Coordinates of C-alpha atoms and ligand atoms in Angstrom, one line a residue:
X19 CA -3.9 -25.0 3.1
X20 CA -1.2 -22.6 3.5
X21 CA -0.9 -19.0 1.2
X22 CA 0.6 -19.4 -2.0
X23 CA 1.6 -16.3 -3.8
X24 CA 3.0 -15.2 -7.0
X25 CA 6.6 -14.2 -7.1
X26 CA 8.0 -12.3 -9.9
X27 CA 11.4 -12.6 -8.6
X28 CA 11.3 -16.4 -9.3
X29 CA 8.5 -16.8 -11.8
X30 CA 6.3 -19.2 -9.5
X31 CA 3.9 -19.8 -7.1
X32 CA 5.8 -20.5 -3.6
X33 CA 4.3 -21.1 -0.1
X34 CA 4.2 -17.9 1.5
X35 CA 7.1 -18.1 4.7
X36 CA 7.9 -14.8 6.0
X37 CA 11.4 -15.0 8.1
X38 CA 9.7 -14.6 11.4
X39 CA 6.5 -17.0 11.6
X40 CA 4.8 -14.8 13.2
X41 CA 5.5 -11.2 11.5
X42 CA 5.6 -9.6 8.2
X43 CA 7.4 -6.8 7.0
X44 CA 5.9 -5.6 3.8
X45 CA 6.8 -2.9 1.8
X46 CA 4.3 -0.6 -0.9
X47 CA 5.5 1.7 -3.3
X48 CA 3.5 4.7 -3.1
X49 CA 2.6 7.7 -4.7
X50 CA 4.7 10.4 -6.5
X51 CA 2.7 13.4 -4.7
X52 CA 2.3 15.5 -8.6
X53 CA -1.4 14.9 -8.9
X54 CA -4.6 13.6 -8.0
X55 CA -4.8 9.7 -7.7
X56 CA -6.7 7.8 -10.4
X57 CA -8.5 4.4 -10.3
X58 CA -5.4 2.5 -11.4
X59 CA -3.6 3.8 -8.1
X60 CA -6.6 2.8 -6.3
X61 CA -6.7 -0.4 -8.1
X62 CA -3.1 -1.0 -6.1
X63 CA -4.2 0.4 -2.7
X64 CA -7.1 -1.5 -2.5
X65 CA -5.5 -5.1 -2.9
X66 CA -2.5 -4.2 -1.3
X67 CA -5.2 -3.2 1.6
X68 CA -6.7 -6.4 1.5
X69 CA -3.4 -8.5 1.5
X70 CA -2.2 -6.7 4.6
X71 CA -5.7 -7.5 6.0
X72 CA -5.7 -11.0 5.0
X73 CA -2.1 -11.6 6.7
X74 CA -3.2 -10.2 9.6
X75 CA -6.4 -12.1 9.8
X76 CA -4.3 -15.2 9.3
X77 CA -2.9 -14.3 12.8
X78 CA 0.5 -12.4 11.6
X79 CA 1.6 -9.0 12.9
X80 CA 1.9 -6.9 9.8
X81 CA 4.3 -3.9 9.8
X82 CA 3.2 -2.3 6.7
X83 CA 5.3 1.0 5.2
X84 CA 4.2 2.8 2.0
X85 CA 5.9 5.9 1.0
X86 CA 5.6 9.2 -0.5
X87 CA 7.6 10.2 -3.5
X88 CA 7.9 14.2 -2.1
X89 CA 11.2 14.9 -4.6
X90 CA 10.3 14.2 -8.2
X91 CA 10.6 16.3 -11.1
X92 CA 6.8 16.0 -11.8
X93 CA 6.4 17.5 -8.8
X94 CA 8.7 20.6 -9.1
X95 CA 7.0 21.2 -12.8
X96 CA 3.7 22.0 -11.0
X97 CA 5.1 24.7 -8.6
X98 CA 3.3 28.2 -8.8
X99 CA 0.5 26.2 -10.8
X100 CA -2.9 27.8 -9.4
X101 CA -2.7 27.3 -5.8
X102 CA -0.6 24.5 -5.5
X103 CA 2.3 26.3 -3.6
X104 CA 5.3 28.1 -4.0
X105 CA 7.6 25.5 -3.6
X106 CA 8.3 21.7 -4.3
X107 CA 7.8 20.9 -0.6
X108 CA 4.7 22.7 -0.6
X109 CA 3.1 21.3 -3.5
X110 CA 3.7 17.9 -2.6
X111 CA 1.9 18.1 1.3
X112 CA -1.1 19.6 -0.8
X113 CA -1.4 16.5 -2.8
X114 CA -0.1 14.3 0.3
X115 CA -3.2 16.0 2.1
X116 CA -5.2 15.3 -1.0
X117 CA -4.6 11.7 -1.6
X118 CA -5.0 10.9 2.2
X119 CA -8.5 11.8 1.8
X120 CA -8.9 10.1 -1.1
X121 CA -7.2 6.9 0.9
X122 CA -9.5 7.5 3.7
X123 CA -12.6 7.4 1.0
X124 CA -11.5 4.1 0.0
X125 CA -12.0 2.6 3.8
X126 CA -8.2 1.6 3.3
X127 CA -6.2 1.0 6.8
X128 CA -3.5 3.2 7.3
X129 CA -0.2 1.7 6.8
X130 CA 1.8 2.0 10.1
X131 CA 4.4 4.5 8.5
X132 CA 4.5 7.2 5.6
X133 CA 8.2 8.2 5.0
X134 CA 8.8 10.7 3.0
X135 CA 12.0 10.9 1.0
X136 CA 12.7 15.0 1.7
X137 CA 12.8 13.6 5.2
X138 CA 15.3 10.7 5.0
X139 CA 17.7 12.7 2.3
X140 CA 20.8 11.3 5.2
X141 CA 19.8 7.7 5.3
X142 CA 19.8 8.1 1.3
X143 CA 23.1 9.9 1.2
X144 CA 24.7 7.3 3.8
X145 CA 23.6 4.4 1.4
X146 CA 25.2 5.8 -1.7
X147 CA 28.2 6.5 0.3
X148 CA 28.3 2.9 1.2
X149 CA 27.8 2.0 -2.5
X150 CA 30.8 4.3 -3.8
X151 CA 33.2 2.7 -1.0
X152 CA 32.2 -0.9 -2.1
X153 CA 33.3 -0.2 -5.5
X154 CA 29.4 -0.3 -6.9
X155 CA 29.1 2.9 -7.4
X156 CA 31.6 6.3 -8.7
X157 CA 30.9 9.6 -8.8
X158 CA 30.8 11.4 -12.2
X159 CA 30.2 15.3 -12.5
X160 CA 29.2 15.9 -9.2
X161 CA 26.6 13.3 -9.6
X162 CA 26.8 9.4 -8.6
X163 CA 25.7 6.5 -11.1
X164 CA 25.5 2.9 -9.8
X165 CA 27.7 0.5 -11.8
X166 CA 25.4 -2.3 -13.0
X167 CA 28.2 -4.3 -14.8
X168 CA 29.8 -4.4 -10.5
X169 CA 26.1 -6.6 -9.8
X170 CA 26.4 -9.7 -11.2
X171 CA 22.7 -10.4 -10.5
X172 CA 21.3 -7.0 -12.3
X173 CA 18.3 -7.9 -14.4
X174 CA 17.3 -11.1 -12.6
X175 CA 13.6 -9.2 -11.5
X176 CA 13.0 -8.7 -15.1
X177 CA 14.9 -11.4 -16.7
X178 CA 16.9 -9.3 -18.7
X179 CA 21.1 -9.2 -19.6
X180 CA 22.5 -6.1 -19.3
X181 CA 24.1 -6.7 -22.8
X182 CA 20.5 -6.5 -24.0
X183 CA 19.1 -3.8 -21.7
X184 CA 18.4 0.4 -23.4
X185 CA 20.2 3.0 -21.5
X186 CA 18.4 4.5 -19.1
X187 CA 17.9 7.6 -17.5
X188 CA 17.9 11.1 -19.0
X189 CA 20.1 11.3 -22.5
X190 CA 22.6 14.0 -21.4
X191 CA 23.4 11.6 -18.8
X192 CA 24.9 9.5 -20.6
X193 CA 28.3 10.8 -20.9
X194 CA 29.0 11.2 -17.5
X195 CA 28.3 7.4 -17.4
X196 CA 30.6 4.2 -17.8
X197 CA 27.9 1.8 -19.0
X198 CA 24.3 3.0 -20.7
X199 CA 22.0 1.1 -18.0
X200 CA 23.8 2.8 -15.0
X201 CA 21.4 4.6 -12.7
X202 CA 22.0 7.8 -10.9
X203 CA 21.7 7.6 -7.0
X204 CA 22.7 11.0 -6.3
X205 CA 21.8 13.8 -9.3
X206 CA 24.3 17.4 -9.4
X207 CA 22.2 20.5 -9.0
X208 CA 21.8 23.9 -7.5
X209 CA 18.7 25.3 -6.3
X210 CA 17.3 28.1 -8.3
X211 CA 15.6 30.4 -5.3
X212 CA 16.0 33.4 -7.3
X213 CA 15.0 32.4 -11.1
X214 CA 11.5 32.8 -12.4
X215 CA 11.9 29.0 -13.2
X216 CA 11.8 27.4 -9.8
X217 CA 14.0 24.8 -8.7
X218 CA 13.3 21.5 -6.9
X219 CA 15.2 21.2 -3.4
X220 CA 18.8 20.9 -3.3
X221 CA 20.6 19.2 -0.3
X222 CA 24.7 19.3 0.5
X223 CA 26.3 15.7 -0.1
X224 CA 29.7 14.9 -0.1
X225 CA 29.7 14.9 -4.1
X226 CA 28.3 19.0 -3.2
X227 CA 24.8 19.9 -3.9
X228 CA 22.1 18.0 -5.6
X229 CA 18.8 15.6 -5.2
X230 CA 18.6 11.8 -4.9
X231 CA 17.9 9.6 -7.8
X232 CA 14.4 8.0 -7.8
X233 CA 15.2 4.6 -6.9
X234 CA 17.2 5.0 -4.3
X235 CA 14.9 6.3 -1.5
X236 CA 12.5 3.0 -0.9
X237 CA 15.8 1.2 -0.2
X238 CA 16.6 3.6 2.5
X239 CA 13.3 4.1 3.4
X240 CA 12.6 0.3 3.3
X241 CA 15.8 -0.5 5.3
X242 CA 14.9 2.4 7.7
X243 CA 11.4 1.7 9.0
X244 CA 11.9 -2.5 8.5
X245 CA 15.2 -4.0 8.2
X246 CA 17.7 -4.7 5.5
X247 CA 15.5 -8.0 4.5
X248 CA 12.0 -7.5 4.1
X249 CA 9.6 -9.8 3.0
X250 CA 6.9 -8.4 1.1
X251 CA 7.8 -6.1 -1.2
X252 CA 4.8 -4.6 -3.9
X253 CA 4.3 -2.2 -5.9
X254 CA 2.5 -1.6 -9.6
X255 CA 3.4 -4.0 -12.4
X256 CA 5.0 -0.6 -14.7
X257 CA 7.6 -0.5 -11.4
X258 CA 9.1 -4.1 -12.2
X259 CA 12.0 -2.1 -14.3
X260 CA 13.8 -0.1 -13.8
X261 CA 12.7 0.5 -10.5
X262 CA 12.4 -2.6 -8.5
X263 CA 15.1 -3.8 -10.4
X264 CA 17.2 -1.0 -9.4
X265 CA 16.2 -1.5 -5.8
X266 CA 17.6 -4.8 -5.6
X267 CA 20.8 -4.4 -6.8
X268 CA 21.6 -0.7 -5.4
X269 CA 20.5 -2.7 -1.9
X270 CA 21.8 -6.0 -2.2
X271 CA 25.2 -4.4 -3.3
X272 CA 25.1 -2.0 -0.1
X273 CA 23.9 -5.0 2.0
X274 CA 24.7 -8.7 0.8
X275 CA 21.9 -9.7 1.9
X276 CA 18.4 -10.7 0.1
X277 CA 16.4 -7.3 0.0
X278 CA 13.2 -8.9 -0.3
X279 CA 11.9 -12.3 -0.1
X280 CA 8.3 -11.9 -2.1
X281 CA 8.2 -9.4 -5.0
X282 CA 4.6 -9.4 -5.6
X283 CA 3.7 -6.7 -8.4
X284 CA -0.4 -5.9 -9.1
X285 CA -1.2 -5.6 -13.0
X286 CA -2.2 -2.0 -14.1
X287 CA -5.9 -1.3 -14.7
X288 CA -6.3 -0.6 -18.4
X289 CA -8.7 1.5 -19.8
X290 CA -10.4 0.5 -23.9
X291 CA -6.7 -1.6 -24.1
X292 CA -4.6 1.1 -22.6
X293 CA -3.0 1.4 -19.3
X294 CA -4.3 3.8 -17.5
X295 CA -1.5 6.5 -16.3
X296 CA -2.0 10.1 -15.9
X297 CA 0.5 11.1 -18.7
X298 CA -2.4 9.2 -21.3
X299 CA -4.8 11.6 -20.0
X300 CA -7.1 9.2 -19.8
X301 CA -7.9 8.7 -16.1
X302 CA -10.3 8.8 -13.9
X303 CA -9.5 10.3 -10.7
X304 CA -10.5 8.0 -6.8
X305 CA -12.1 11.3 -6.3
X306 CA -14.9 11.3 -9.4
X307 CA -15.4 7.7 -9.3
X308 CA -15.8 7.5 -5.1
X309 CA -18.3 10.3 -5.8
X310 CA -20.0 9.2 -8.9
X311 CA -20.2 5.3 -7.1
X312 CA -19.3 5.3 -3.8
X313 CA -16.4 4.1 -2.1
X314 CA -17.5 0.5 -1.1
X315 CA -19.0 -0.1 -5.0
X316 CA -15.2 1.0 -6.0
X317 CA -13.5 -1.0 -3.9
X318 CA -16.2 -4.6 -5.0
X319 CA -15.0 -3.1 -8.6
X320 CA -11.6 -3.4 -8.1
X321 CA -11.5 -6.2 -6.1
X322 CA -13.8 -8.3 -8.0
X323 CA -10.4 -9.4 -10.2
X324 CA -7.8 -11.1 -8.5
X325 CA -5.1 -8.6 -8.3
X326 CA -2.7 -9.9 -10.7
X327 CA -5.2 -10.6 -13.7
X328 CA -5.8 -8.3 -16.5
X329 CA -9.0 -5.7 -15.3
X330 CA -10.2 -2.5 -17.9
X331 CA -12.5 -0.1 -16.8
X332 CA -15.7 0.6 -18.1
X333 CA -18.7 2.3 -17.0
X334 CA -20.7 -0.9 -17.5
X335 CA -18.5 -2.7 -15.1
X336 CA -18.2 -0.6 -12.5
X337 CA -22.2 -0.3 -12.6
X338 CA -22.4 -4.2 -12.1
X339 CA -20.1 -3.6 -8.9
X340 CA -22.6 -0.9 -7.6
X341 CA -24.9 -3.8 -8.0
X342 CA -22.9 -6.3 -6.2
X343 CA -22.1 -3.8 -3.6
X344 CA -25.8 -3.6 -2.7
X345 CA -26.3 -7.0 -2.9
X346 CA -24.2 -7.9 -0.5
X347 CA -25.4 -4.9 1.3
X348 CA -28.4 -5.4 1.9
X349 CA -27.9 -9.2 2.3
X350 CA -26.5 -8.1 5.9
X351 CA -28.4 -5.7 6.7
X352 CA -31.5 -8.0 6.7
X353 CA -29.4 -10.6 8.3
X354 CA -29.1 -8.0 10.9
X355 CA -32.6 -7.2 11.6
X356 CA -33.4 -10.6 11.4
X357 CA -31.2 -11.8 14.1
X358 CA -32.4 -8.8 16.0
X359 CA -35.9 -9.7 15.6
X360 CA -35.6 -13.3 16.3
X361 CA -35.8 -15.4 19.5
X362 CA -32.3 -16.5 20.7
X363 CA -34.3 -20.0 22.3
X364 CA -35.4 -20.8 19.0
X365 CA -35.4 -24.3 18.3
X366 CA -35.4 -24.1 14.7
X367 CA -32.5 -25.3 12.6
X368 CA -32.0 -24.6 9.5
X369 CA -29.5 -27.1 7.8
X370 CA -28.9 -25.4 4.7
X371 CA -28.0 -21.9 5.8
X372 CA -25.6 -23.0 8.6
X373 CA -23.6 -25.4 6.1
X374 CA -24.1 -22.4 3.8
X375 CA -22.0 -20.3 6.1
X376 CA -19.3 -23.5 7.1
X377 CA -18.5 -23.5 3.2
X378 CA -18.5 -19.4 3.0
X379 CA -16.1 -19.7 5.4
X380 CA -13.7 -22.3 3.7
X381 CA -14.1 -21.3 0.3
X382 CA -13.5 -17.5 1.2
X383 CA -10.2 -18.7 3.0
X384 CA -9.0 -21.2 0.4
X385 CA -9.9 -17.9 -2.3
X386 CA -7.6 -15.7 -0.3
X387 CA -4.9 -18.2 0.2
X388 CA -4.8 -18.6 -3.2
X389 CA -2.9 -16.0 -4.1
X390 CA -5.2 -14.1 -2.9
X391 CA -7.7 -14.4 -5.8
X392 CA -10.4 -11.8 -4.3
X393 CA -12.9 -12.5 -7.1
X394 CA -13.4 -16.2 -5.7
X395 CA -13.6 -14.5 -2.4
X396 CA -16.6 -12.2 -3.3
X397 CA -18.4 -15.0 -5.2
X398 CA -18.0 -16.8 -2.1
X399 CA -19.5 -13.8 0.6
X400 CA -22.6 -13.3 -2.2
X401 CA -23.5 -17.2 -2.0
X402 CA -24.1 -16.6 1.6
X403 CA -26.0 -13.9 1.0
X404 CA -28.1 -15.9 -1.5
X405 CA -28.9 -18.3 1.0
X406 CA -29.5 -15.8 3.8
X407 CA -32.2 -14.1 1.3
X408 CA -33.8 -17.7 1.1
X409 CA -34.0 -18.7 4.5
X410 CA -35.7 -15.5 5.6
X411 CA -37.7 -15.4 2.4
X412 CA -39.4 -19.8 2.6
X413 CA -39.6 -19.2 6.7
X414 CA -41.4 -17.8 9.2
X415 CA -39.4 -18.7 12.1
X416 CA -36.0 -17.9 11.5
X417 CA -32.7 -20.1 13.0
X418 CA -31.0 -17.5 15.2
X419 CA -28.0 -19.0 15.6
X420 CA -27.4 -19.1 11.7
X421 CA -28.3 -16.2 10.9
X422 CA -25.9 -14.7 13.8
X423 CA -23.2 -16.9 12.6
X424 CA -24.0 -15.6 9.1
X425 CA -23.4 -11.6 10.1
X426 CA -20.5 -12.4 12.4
X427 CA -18.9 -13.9 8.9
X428 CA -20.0 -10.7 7.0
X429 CA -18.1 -8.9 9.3
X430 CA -15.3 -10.7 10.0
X431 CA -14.8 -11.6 6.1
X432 CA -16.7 -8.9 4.5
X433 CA -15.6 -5.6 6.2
X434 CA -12.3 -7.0 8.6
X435 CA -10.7 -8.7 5.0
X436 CA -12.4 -7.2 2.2
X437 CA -12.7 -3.6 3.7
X438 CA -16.1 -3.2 3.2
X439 CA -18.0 -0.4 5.5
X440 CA -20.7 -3.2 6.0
X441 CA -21.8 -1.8 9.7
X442 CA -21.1 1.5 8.5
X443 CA -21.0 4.1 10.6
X444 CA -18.0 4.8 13.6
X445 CA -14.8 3.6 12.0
X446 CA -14.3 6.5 10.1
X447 CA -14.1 8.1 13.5
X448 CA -11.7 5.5 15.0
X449 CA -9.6 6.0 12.2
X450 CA -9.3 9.8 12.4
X451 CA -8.7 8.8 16.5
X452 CA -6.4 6.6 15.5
X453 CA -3.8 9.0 13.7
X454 CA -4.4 12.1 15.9
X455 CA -2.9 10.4 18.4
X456 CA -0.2 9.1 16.1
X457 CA 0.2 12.6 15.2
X458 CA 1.1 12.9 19.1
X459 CA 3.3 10.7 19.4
X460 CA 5.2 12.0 16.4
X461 CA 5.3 15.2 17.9
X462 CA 6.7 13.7 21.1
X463 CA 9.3 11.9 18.9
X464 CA 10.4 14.5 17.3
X465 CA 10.6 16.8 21.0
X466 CA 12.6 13.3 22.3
X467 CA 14.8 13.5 19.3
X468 CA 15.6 17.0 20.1
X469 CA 16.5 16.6 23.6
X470 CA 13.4 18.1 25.2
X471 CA 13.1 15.0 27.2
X472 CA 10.7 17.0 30.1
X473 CA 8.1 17.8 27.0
X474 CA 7.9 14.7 25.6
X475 CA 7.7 12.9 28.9
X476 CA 4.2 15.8 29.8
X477 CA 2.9 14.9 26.1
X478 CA 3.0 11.1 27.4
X479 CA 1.7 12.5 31.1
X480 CA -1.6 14.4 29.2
X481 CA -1.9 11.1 26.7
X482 CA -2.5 9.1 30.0
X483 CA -4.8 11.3 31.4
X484 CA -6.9 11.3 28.8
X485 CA -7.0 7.3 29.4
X486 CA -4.3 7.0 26.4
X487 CA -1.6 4.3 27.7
X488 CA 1.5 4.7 25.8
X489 CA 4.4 2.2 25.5
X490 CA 8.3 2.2 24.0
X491 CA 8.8 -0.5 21.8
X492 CA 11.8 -1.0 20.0
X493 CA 9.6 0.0 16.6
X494 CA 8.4 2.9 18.1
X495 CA 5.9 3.8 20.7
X496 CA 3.2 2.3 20.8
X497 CA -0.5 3.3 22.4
X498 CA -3.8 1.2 23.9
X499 CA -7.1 3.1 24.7
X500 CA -7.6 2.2 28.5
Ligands
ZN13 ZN1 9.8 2.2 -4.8

């Protein structure tokens, strides 16, 4: 069986094809950087984790991107707050700093790239341009609207007409607009550097100072670090409109081309009936709940409904994943001192556990391809570890080669897919490894970029000697631990 997933853009289930059978280019809507992240961000991370995990596992190269929203309003509103910082730039990297940590709390895999829109303000400014030449988009007031009634396909995300659809944006927009539902790209505005109420940053554009509209930047960030057609796009179920819908058109119009093949949205986790969004006040934040539970017992919380099916908080749930956690916990661990303990020439067979692990295997891959229905997927890991706790509790001699087989699929399905810190200790490590030396070759970028071609090339010279082998790719550079 080949993955099925759920696209909003067409209503149904479709065989997953990315362009390029052996690639993916996938696309995550991150965080605007105002705040602390709660559960229902981590309830998005966490699958969108495991999907990039499962593709990969399924033998395709993943190029994942997930931004940070570093110009928002939200943002600029918390500026001299406590210690924040003393500007919108500077409040943002605190919470950017902030909700890496939280990330890394989660066991999630970094995604290969992090843009941040205050540092692709020219790639958005180049886009709009394109939409004002192409007729989809005019400039009113010093700021720049895109024309929906100009996209004959607006509203076919959410299924809506535009004759139906509210007005959007802020309400003394609206006279500076030719139809209600047009978006801003480009917003007018000064920077206030000397008022007591601070001002978010400004940048010049060729309609004079101002900021970019929200929706804009993951289309210039998306087309930036992937290509004009990607084919996994994701984000919260709340972004379907206006903001994925605004995506498509403000792209497509700049483009022609499809923006995205799979639009694959993950449902909001709802607290006692209510969504749970920071403005409700009724969060919890990744940090309280990683503390209070542990990471790996939130992550079997989260996971344990499929990603698109309805999932509400409670204490009493999340205490049945700390549960499940440790069942499955432990079930390795004495698969692991078993198979330590026990004689590799063993001759004894034990029928039942090794077809136990044969069917782990296929139902945990027919789960995932499923739409990637990570509830099936866990049921499936625990009945292993059911019958692992039965063959070492009825035996005395144990089958060595089962029980081997059994932790191998633990790890391969338990912490490779699922994410699960099974064998614990060290990855954090590799991880932190991982992106220093990103953080390297960033540095080296951005000497290359500059022109400082002899500094860049002695970066690359003391990577190498420190058995750090570093490559150009087209994507980037590239590295491999000798
Ligand atoms: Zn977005």
């Amino acid at each position: 069986m080949t993955l099925q997933v759920t696209n909003t853009l067409t209503g149904e289930r479709e065989p997953f094809e990315p362009q390029d059978p052996e690639s993916v280019l996938l696309y995550y809507c991150g965080l605007t950087v105002s705040d602390f992240a709660h559960l229902g961000h981590a309830r998005s991370w966490v699958h969108v984790d495991v999907m990039a995990r499962w593709l990969e596992h399924s033998g395709y190269d993943v190029r994942h991107v997930e931004n940070f929203t570093d110009v928002n309003e939200k943002i600029v509103a918390r500026v001299g707050e406590d210690d924040l910082g003393e500007s919108e730039d500077e409040v943002a990297r605190h919470f950017i700093s902030e909700v890496i940590t939280d990330m890394r709390s989660l066991n999630l895999k970094r995604a290969e790239v992090y843009p941040r829109v205050s540092e692709h303000v020219p790639e958005i400014i180049d886009l709009v341009e394109t939409l004002v030449e192409k007729g989809y988009a005019y400039e009113s007031n010093g700021s720049v609207y895109f024309d929906v009634t100009e996209f004959d396909e607006y509203g076919k995300l959410s299924n809506q007409k535009i004759e139906e659809m509210e007005a959007q944006g802020e309400a003394d927009e609206l006279e500076e607009k030719r139809h209600p539902a047009d978006f801003a790209l480009w917003k007018a505005g000064e920077a206030h550097p000397d008022d007591a109420e601070p001002g978010g940053q400004t940048w010049d554009s060729p309609w004079g100072e101002g900021r970019p509209g929200w929706h804009i930047e993951c289309s210039a960030m998306s087309m930036t670090h992937l290509d004009d057609t990607i084919d996994v796009h994701l984000g919260g179920q709340d972004l379907v409109f206006p903001h994925h819908e605004n995506e498509i058109a403000q792209s497509e119009a700049a483009t022609g081309k499809q923006f995205a093949k799979y639009w694959m949205h993950v449902r909001l986790l709802e607290t006692g009936g209510e969504k749970m969004s920071s403005s409700l006040q009724n969060y919890f934040t990744v940090r309280n709940a990683v503390s209070e539970f542990g990471g790996d017992a939130v992550r079997m919380f989260l996971l344990s409904t499929a990603y698109n099916n309805r999932q509400t908080y409670s204490e009493e749930t999340l205490n049945e994943a700390v549960e499940r956690w440790e069942r499955l916990e432990r079930g390795y661990d004495r698969a692991v001192e078993a198979t330590d303990s026990a004689d590799a020439r063993t001759k004894v067979e034990d029928e039942t556990l090794r077809s136990a692990v044969a069917e782990t295997r296929d139902e945990f891959a027919a789960a995932m391809d499923d739409d990637f229905n990570t509830r099936e997927a866990i049921t499936a890991l625990l009945e292993l570890v059911g019958a692992v706790n039965k063959h070492l509790d009825s035996r005395d001699e144990y089958d060595y080669r089962a029980l081997r087989d059994s932790v191998e699929t633990f790890e391969e399905l338990g912490e490779e897919v699922l994410g699960f810190a099974l064998a614990g200790d060290g990855e954090g490590e590799v991880e932190l490894l991982d992106e220093l030396v990103e953080l390297v070759l960033d540095v080296r970028e951005r000497e290359r970029d500059a022109g400082n071609y002899e500094r860049a090339d002695d970066l690359r010279d003391d990577l190498e000697a420190l058995g750090i082998e570093v490559q150009d790719t087209d994507s980037g550079a590239e590295f491999r631990l000798e």
